Amino acid sequence: MQTPPEHAYPTHWEADVVLRDGGTARIRPITPDDAERLVSFYEQVSDESKYYRFFAPYPRLSDRDVHRFTHHDYIDRVGLAATVGGEFIATVRYDRINDQGLPAKDPEDDQAEVAFLVQDAHQGRGVASALLEHIAAVARERGIRRFAAEVLPANSKMIKVFTDAGYTHKRTFEDGVVRLEFDLEPTEQSMAVMRGREQRAEARSVQRLLAPGSVAVIGAGRTPGGVGRTALRSLLDSGFTGRVHAVNHAFPEGLRRLDPEGVPAVRALREITDPVDLAVIAVPADSVPEVIRDCGEHGVQGVLVLSSGYAEAGPEGRERQRDLLRQARSYGMRLIGPNAFGLINTAPDVRLNASLAPRMPGAGHIGLFTQSGAIGIALLSGLHARGPGDGGIAGVSAFVSAGNRADVSGNDLLQYWYEDPDTDVVILYLESIGNPRKFARLARRTAAVKPVVVAKGARHNGTAPPGHAVPTVRVPDSTVAALMRQAGVIRVDTVTELIDAGLLLASQPLPAGPRIAILGNSESLALLAYDACLTEGLRPQHPRVLASAATPDDFRAALAEALSADGCDAVVVTAIPWVGEGAAVSPGGSEGAALADALRTAATAHPQKPVTVVHLAMDDLAETLAAPAQPAGTTAPAGDAPEPAARPAAPAPAPPSVPAAPSRSPRPPAPTGPPPTLTARQTPPARDAEADPPRRPRREPLRIPAYPAAERAVRSLAEAVRYAAWRREAADPGRVPEYDDIQEAQAGADIERLLDRLTPDVPSSRSVPVPPQDAEALLARYGIHTLPVLPAPDPDTAVRAAARLGYPVALKTTAPHLRHRPDLGGVRLDIAGEAELRRTYAELTDFLGSPEELRPVVQSMVPRGVDTVVRAAIDPAAGAVLSFGLAGAPSQLLGDIAHRLIPATDREVAEQIRSIRAAPLLFGWRGSQPVDTAALAELLLRVSRLVDDHPEVVGVDLEPVVVAAHGLSVLGATVRLARPPATTDLGPRRLPVY
């Protein structure tokens, strides 16, 4: 990274962070203007904390101290402060020192002494841990590799901050002082610690929003109607268990209660004597800043802004939105919105409906996040229609519609739902992804324990919706979908598919494989289901068609038989109203209810396999199956759960570090065993946030999803099959290999020299091509060797080049319009001698153009094989992507390219090679000789390592790569470099700014 001039204020060090208790703080460099803030901060620190900091009584700072602690060069001396409400709550500083512990004179000295001071009222909030992450990142940027800290033995809290950070450290005791020295190079443990703290803090911040003890609706109108009054009405109708206040500066003086709601009414937030946890703001945008100030001064923990007039309204509104976010975060508050639809929590001890939804959804285990209010309404309405009421199949645990999502986003909800025991399935409707690398990381981790279903809007136009300031997507939507699948995300296209997939995943166990049994009383409907299974890549059995007059008992027997068969992984039941004489149901009963009871009875006896129902003109069947009522008169077989209508819970995975007992398998079962279910909750031993989340046992009535079309049922079942397979594969994701011949440090030095040489006048965001010889040398540092290419500007030079390389040779043009186009005649192969080379050179230049235009080169011939292409690139929306395909028409014309996120593991690369449609050409198609796919996989892994190790490498293109029966040859290579962004997802945790 370029070092700014001395004393230049480093704005990229500024960051908003979420603390351990869910509140936020701002971290920024200390400046000379902070003198008064520093003095005020120090006066509020206890004498004991001062003693721990200075090792002696130190009641006040002298003028010299204040000057020293506020004046920095931001290179050898750096100070950072954590602020809330503009005031300091903690500080950290480092001073570069030499090996003797004295102030450094040599810029090559790479050690610094670090010290913290945290205001007593804010100790225990994780402020020091967050500051350590950021000061360590700053130090690494400035060439410092080690920190040293001297701590009094009694200062156990600060010792714990250092030792728990996960860095490699050394601890000594001398002269009554504990001396800690630790390397600043991130380790696997330090990254796990940082990610664990990030998860717990962000989850806690969302939990505070979803479970407030008190809510103030600011902007509740004096008369019924309007946004504020509607939100107040929804809050009261939901049965919210906390305190509610109505706030409006236009209320008449002396008004103490708002009728007919009967809630306390005040003209200003400061008139409320009790704490307020959540403020619902429904005032004009121009009035919001004053309201945010009042909330911050009152100690409100979070704000929900329903008001519009922000980024969706144009440039002026976008700037207003940025100001809103800065103001809210300055007071340590999280923000939902602006232009939000609201949030809902159906937990019985909360019952919060702080939204514009007129109806509280039934309680259940589906978590919903949308960026669009309209889609939020559609999802809530669709779920209500499929299973109304608490405990129904379509019940919701929590719902957030974030509007412009200036602050709280889908990533925050993934952090919360990852360990939420009341959420079994996560459904996200996203119109943009603000931090795609973090999203992929969080989605992969969450998908390992519960399904994540995503529908993505604005997929094809390359622009974000109004109000969403995010990077533009450069890769096709198909690539984004493939990368989501790699992360375990279930990608669907429509709101209907979101609901369909969510209902099946929330109510059924995961299938152990793709073998599908189909049964029902309509041959036509069963055949439609059969065809749909084939279309989705499933393996359906021949449908079993019952008589049109089949009774519920016939269905029960047929379903029980199908579920008990070893060759069946899931069952699709098709049903139409039966036709025949005689009563199929008891007097007063309905045929749908009777059939539902029969299907439940059979499914309960075989709880390891999913069942889904397709019905025509049998709405009562769907309603009964979706309801939480238990089937009467059923008993569980021996060894099953004692409750007749409850599916046994699948064991929750154990943390990787804990040996798993047979009843607590840490992995999804193999395809031959019983499938994992999603209705279990068990609490594993203590773990960090990267291990599996806590679970709790839960027994619930059996519910079966029903669909009005076979295609919808089968599509949802197919998504479950693919997700279950991913879960099994994710249990052993492979590894990122280490290669002894990789020269990472030398490559880093080469890259720094190249950037200094190539980018003196290039904006930091622009990439530059690396000259061919330098690109070859850089690739060689990672064991990627390209075949030498010698220029041939004239026939005599071509002859000398061929003599140097040895015949046979190839003569190729490198002009941009002919590059990688052998079909245009720009590549001539197997030239055996000088005469043939001169003749070929003349033909090439006569036919295609002058040597100056064609830029001919000579290259040795390599063994015959399959031409492939290997690429790696940094996309602002998708992150670092590794791509592979066959060169030429398959990749360029048909788009037959496979993508994986970087860093890729050996298993992912093996799957990537096999996943392209033209893969049979690599494995001996139609009697041809198989090629060396092991060498190809190693090449892909080496490219992945290069891009992952060096964020400055923003593009690598190897084309063609000829893969022969033994080994491969890289015939062409280009590399692009760019200065890395100031911050990435690999750096210290921080909240994004859109």
Tab-separated table of N, CA and C in Angstrom, residues 464-545:
chain	number	residue	atom	x	y	z
A	464	ALA	N	-28.003	-1.087	-9.497
A	464	ALA	CA	-28.699	-1.310	-8.238
A	464	ALA	C	-29.972	-0.479	-8.208
A	465	PRO	N	-30.965	-0.905	-7.449
A	465	PRO	CA	-32.185	-0.117	-7.314
A	465	PRO	C	-31.896	1.241	-6.692
A	466	PRO	N	-32.778	2.221	-6.858
A	466	PRO	CA	-32.582	3.518	-6.222
A	466	PRO	C	-32.422	3.351	-4.709
A	467	GLY	N	-31.450	4.052	-4.178
A	467	GLY	CA	-31.213	3.982	-2.735
A	467	GLY	C	-30.142	3.004	-2.333
A	468	HIS	N	-29.631	2.199	-3.288
A	468	HIS	CA	-28.624	1.199	-2.965
A	468	HIS	C	-27.314	1.597	-3.635
A	469	ALA	N	-26.354	2.050	-2.873
A	469	ALA	CA	-25.046	2.428	-3.406
A	469	ALA	C	-24.102	1.245	-3.250
A	470	VAL	N	-23.957	0.438	-4.305
A	470	VAL	CA	-23.148	-0.780	-4.257
A	470	VAL	C	-22.340	-0.887	-5.540
A	471	PRO	N	-21.267	-1.708	-5.535
A	471	PRO	CA	-20.503	-1.900	-6.772
A	471	PRO	C	-21.349	-2.522	-7.869
A	472	THR	N	-21.017	-2.183	-9.095
A	472	THR	CA	-21.718	-2.745	-10.245
A	472	THR	C	-21.217	-4.160	-10.525
A	473	VAL	N	-22.141	-5.056	-10.827
A	473	VAL	CA	-21.782	-6.438	-11.119
A	473	VAL	C	-21.160	-6.513	-12.514
A	474	ARG	N	-19.989	-7.153	-12.624
A	474	ARG	CA	-19.331	-7.307	-13.914
A	474	ARG	C	-19.514	-8.700	-14.487
A	475	VAL	N	-19.814	-9.664	-13.637
A	475	VAL	CA	-19.945	-11.043	-14.111
A	475	VAL	C	-21.408	-11.326	-14.404
A	476	PRO	N	-21.688	-12.286	-15.295
A	476	PRO	CA	-23.084	-12.614	-15.613
A	476	PRO	C	-23.817	-13.141	-14.390
A	477	ASP	N	-25.132	-13.047	-14.454
A	477	ASP	CA	-25.937	-13.540	-13.337
A	477	ASP	C	-25.751	-15.034	-13.141
A	478	SER	N	-25.513	-15.764	-14.212
A	478	SER	CA	-25.289	-17.205	-14.075
A	478	SER	C	-24.051	-17.491	-13.240
A	479	THR	N	-23.046	-16.618	-13.353
A	479	THR	CA	-21.844	-16.791	-12.541
A	479	THR	C	-22.136	-16.523	-11.080
A	480	VAL	N	-22.884	-15.462	-10.816
A	480	VAL	CA	-23.251	-15.159	-9.430
A	480	VAL	C	-24.046	-16.322	-8.836
A	481	ALA	N	-24.961	-16.890	-9.622
A	481	ALA	CA	-25.751	-18.023	-9.140
A	481	ALA	C	-24.861	-19.216	-8.827
A	482	ALA	N	-23.868	-19.470	-9.695
A	482	ALA	CA	-22.966	-20.595	-9.452
A	482	ALA	C	-22.152	-20.387	-8.190
A	483	LEU	N	-21.712	-19.165	-7.952
A	483	LEU	CA	-20.928	-18.887	-6.756
A	483	LEU	C	-21.790	-18.991	-5.505
A	484	MET	N	-23.063	-18.596	-5.606
A	484	MET	CA	-23.959	-18.778	-4.469
A	484	MET	C	-24.154	-20.256	-4.163
A	485	ARG	N	-24.315	-21.046	-5.206
A	485	ARG	CA	-24.467	-22.494	-4.973
A	485	ARG	C	-23.232	-23.070	-4.309
A	486	GLN	N	-22.055	-22.581	-4.701
A	486	GLN	CA	-20.836	-23.063	-4.064
A	486	GLN	C	-20.838	-22.751	-2.574
A	487	ALA	N	-21.449	-21.630	-2.191
A	487	ALA	CA	-21.536	-21.258	-0.784
A	487	ALA	C	-22.695	-21.935	-0.075
A	488	GLY	N	-23.433	-22.816	-0.772
A	488	GLY	CA	-24.538	-23.525	-0.144
A	488	GLY	C	-25.852	-22.790	-0.178
A	489	VAL	N	-25.907	-21.639	-0.857
A	489	VAL	CA	-27.138	-20.862	-0.935
A	489	VAL	C	-28.083	-21.495	-1.948
A	490	ILE	N	-29.358	-21.594	-1.591
A	490	ILE	CA	-30.388	-22.090	-2.501
A	490	ILE	C	-30.917	-20.891	-3.271
A	491	ARG	N	-30.559	-20.785	-4.525
A	491	ARG	CA	-30.910	-19.624	-5.346
A	491	ARG	C	-32.190	-19.924	-6.117
A	492	VAL	N	-33.198	-19.075	-5.971
A	492	VAL	CA	-34.447	-19.210	-6.707
A	492	VAL	C	-34.712	-17.900	-7.434
A	493	ASP	N	-35.746	-17.912	-8.278
A	493	ASP	CA	-35.971	-16.762	-9.152
A	493	ASP	C	-37.156	-15.889	-8.754
A	494	THR	N	-38.142	-16.446	-8.046
A	494	THR	CA	-39.379	-15.703	-7.815
A	494	THR	C	-39.776	-15.755	-6.350
A	495	VAL	N	-40.705	-14.878	-5.995
A	495	VAL	CA	-41.240	-14.877	-4.635
A	495	VAL	C	-41.980	-16.190	-4.361
A	496	THR	N	-42.708	-16.682	-5.346
A	496	THR	CA	-43.413	-17.959	-5.169
A	496	THR	C	-42.441	-19.081	-4.859
A	497	GLU	N	-41.319	-19.115	-5.569
A	497	GLU	CA	-40.319	-20.158	-5.318
A	497	GLU	C	-39.676	-19.988	-3.949
A	498	LEU	N	-39.518	-18.748	-3.501
A	498	LEU	CA	-39.015	-18.518	-2.138
A	498	LEU	C	-39.919	-19.205	-1.117
A	499	ILE	N	-41.226	-18.986	-1.270
A	499	ILE	CA	-42.185	-19.558	-0.315
A	499	ILE	C	-42.227	-21.071	-0.455
A	500	ASP	N	-42.269	-21.566	-1.696
A	500	ASP	CA	-42.340	-23.008	-1.914
A	500	ASP	C	-41.159	-23.725	-1.271
A	501	ALA	N	-39.961	-23.243	-1.543
A	501	ALA	CA	-38.775	-23.900	-0.991
A	501	ALA	C	-38.715	-23.746	0.515
A	502	GLY	N	-39.059	-22.554	1.013
A	502	GLY	CA	-39.012	-22.327	2.445
A	502	GLY	C	-39.942	-23.241	3.221
A	503	LEU	N	-41.153	-23.465	2.696
A	503	LEU	CA	-42.112	-24.320	3.400
A	503	LEU	C	-41.612	-25.755	3.485
A	504	LEU	N	-41.064	-26.275	2.388
A	504	LEU	CA	-40.593	-27.654	2.427
A	504	LEU	C	-39.407	-27.791	3.377
A	505	LEU	N	-38.463	-26.857	3.315
A	505	LEU	CA	-37.264	-26.958	4.144
A	505	LEU	C	-37.570	-26.747	5.617
A	506	ALA	N	-38.608	-25.957	5.908
A	506	ALA	CA	-38.955	-25.695	7.305
A	506	ALA	C	-39.726	-26.839	7.939
A	507	SER	N	-40.316	-27.713	7.126
A	507	SER	CA	-41.208	-28.731	7.688
A	507	SER	C	-40.737	-30.156	7.484
A	508	GLN	N	-39.779	-30.390	6.582
A	508	GLN	CA	-39.386	-31.753	6.244
A	508	GLN	C	-37.897	-31.984	6.490
A	509	PRO	N	-37.529	-33.244	6.738
A	509	PRO	CA	-36.101	-33.568	6.818
A	509	PRO	C	-35.467	-33.461	5.443
A	510	LEU	N	-34.160	-33.335	5.413
A	510	LEU	CA	-33.464	-33.295	4.135
A	510	LEU	C	-33.399	-34.693	3.535
A	511	PRO	N	-33.592	-34.816	2.236
A	511	PRO	CA	-33.521	-36.141	1.597
A	511	PRO	C	-32.088	-36.650	1.552
A	512	ALA	N	-31.943	-37.970	1.660
A	512	ALA	CA	-30.619	-38.588	1.621
A	512	ALA	C	-30.091	-38.746	0.210
A	513	GLY	N	-30.920	-38.540	-0.782
A	513	GLY	CA	-30.489	-38.699	-2.163
A	513	GLY	C	-31.581	-38.303	-3.122
A	514	PRO	N	-31.387	-38.546	-4.421
A	514	PRO	CA	-32.329	-38.073	-5.443
A	514	PRO	C	-33.389	-39.082	-5.855
A	515	ARG	N	-33.511	-40.198	-5.147
A	515	ARG	CA	-34.454	-41.252	-5.558
A	515	ARG	C	-35.853	-40.910	-5.037
A	516	ILE	N	-36.778	-40.677	-5.957
A	516	ILE	CA	-38.096	-40.152	-5.612
A	516	ILE	C	-39.179	-41.180	-5.962
A	517	ALA	N	-40.007	-41.491	-4.972
A	517	ALA	CA	-41.187	-42.315	-5.215
A	517	ALA	C	-42.377	-41.397	-5.463
A	518	ILE	N	-43.240	-41.779	-6.413
A	518	ILE	CA	-44.418	-40.983	-6.766
A	518	ILE	C	-45.635	-41.881	-6.668
A	519	LEU	N	-46.646	-41.425	-5.979
A	519	LEU	CA	-47.882	-42.197	-5.882
A	519	LEU	C	-49.068	-41.247	-5.843
A	520	GLY	N	-50.244	-41.745	-6.236
A	520	GLY	CA	-51.442	-40.924	-6.217
A	520	GLY	C	-52.584	-41.574	-6.970
A	521	ASN	N	-53.727	-40.901	-6.948
A	521	ASN	CA	-54.920	-41.469	-7.576
A	521	ASN	C	-55.223	-40.837	-8.929
A	522	SER	N	-54.190	-40.199	-9.546
A	522	SER	CA	-54.367	-39.648	-10.892
A	522	SER	C	-53.117	-39.953	-11.696
A	523	GLU	N	-53.265	-40.755	-12.754
A	523	GLU	CA	-52.109	-41.096	-13.569
A	523	GLU	C	-51.523	-39.866	-14.247
A	524	SER	N	-52.375	-38.973	-14.723
A	524	SER	CA	-51.882	-37.781	-15.420
A	524	SER	C	-51.065	-36.900	-14.484
A	525	LEU	N	-51.570	-36.686	-13.285
A	525	LEU	CA	-50.852	-35.842	-12.335
A	525	LEU	C	-49.546	-36.504	-11.907
A	526	ALA	N	-49.563	-37.825	-11.737
A	526	ALA	CA	-48.339	-38.530	-11.371
A	526	ALA	C	-47.291	-38.443	-12.474
A	527	LEU	N	-47.725	-38.525	-13.745
A	527	LEU	CA	-46.777	-38.418	-14.845
A	527	LEU	C	-46.192	-37.007	-14.951
A	528	LEU	N	-46.999	-36.002	-14.636
A	528	LEU	CA	-46.454	-34.644	-14.607
A	528	LEU	C	-45.356	-34.530	-13.553
A	529	ALA	N	-45.575	-35.138	-12.393
A	529	ALA	CA	-44.554	-35.128	-11.348
A	529	ALA	C	-43.317	-35.902	-11.797
A	530	TYR	N	-43.520	-37.013	-12.489
A	530	TYR	CA	-42.410	-37.819	-12.994
A	530	TYR	C	-41.565	-37.001	-13.977
A	531	ASP	N	-42.217	-36.349	-14.919
A	531	ASP	CA	-41.482	-35.530	-15.886
A	531	ASP	C	-40.747	-34.390	-15.200
A	532	ALA	N	-41.376	-33.778	-14.216
A	532	ALA	CA	-40.730	-32.683	-13.495
A	532	ALA	C	-39.481	-33.171	-12.771
A	533	CYS	N	-39.531	-34.373	-12.213
A	533	CYS	CA	-38.362	-34.935	-11.533
A	533	CYS	C	-37.205	-35.105	-12.518
A	534	LEU	N	-37.488	-35.619	-13.694
A	534	LEU	CA	-36.429	-35.785	-14.684
A	534	LEU	C	-35.850	-34.443	-15.097
A	535	THR	N	-36.717	-33.452	-15.276
A	535	THR	CA	-36.257	-32.118	-15.647
A	535	THR	C	-35.317	-31.541	-14.596
A	536	GLU	N	-35.572	-31.820	-13.328
A	536	GLU	CA	-34.768	-31.269	-12.231
A	536	GLU	C	-33.555	-32.129	-11.900
A	537	GLY	N	-33.327	-33.195	-12.669
A	537	GLY	CA	-32.159	-34.023	-12.434
A	537	GLY	C	-32.322	-35.031	-11.318
A	538	LEU	N	-33.555	-35.324	-10.922
A	538	LEU	CA	-33.810	-36.329	-9.896
A	538	LEU	C	-33.946	-37.714	-10.543
A	539	ARG	N	-34.063	-38.733	-9.718
A	539	ARG	CA	-34.188	-40.104	-10.212
A	539	ARG	C	-35.528	-40.670	-9.756
A	540	PRO	N	-36.592	-40.364	-10.499
A	540	PRO	CA	-37.916	-40.816	-10.066
A	540	PRO	C	-38.140	-42.297	-10.377
A	541	GLN	N	-38.863	-42.965	-9.493
A	541	GLN	CA	-39.321	-44.320	-9.757
A	541	GLN	C	-40.602	-44.254	-10.593
A	542	HIS	N	-40.954	-45.377	-11.197
A	542	HIS	CA	-42.191	-45.390	-11.981
A	542	HIS	C	-43.367	-45.104	-11.047
A	543	PRO	N	-44.243	-44.180	-11.414
A	543	PRO	CA	-45.331	-43.801	-10.499
A	543	PRO	C	-46.221	-44.991	-10.137
A	544	ARG	N	-46.653	-45.012	-8.909
A	544	ARG	CA	-47.650	-45.982	-8.464
A	544	ARG	C	-49.000	-45.286	-8.494
A	545	VAL	N	-49.882	-45.742	-9.372
A	545	VAL	CA	-51.181	-45.094	-9.560
A	545	VAL	C	-52.243	-45.890	-8.823
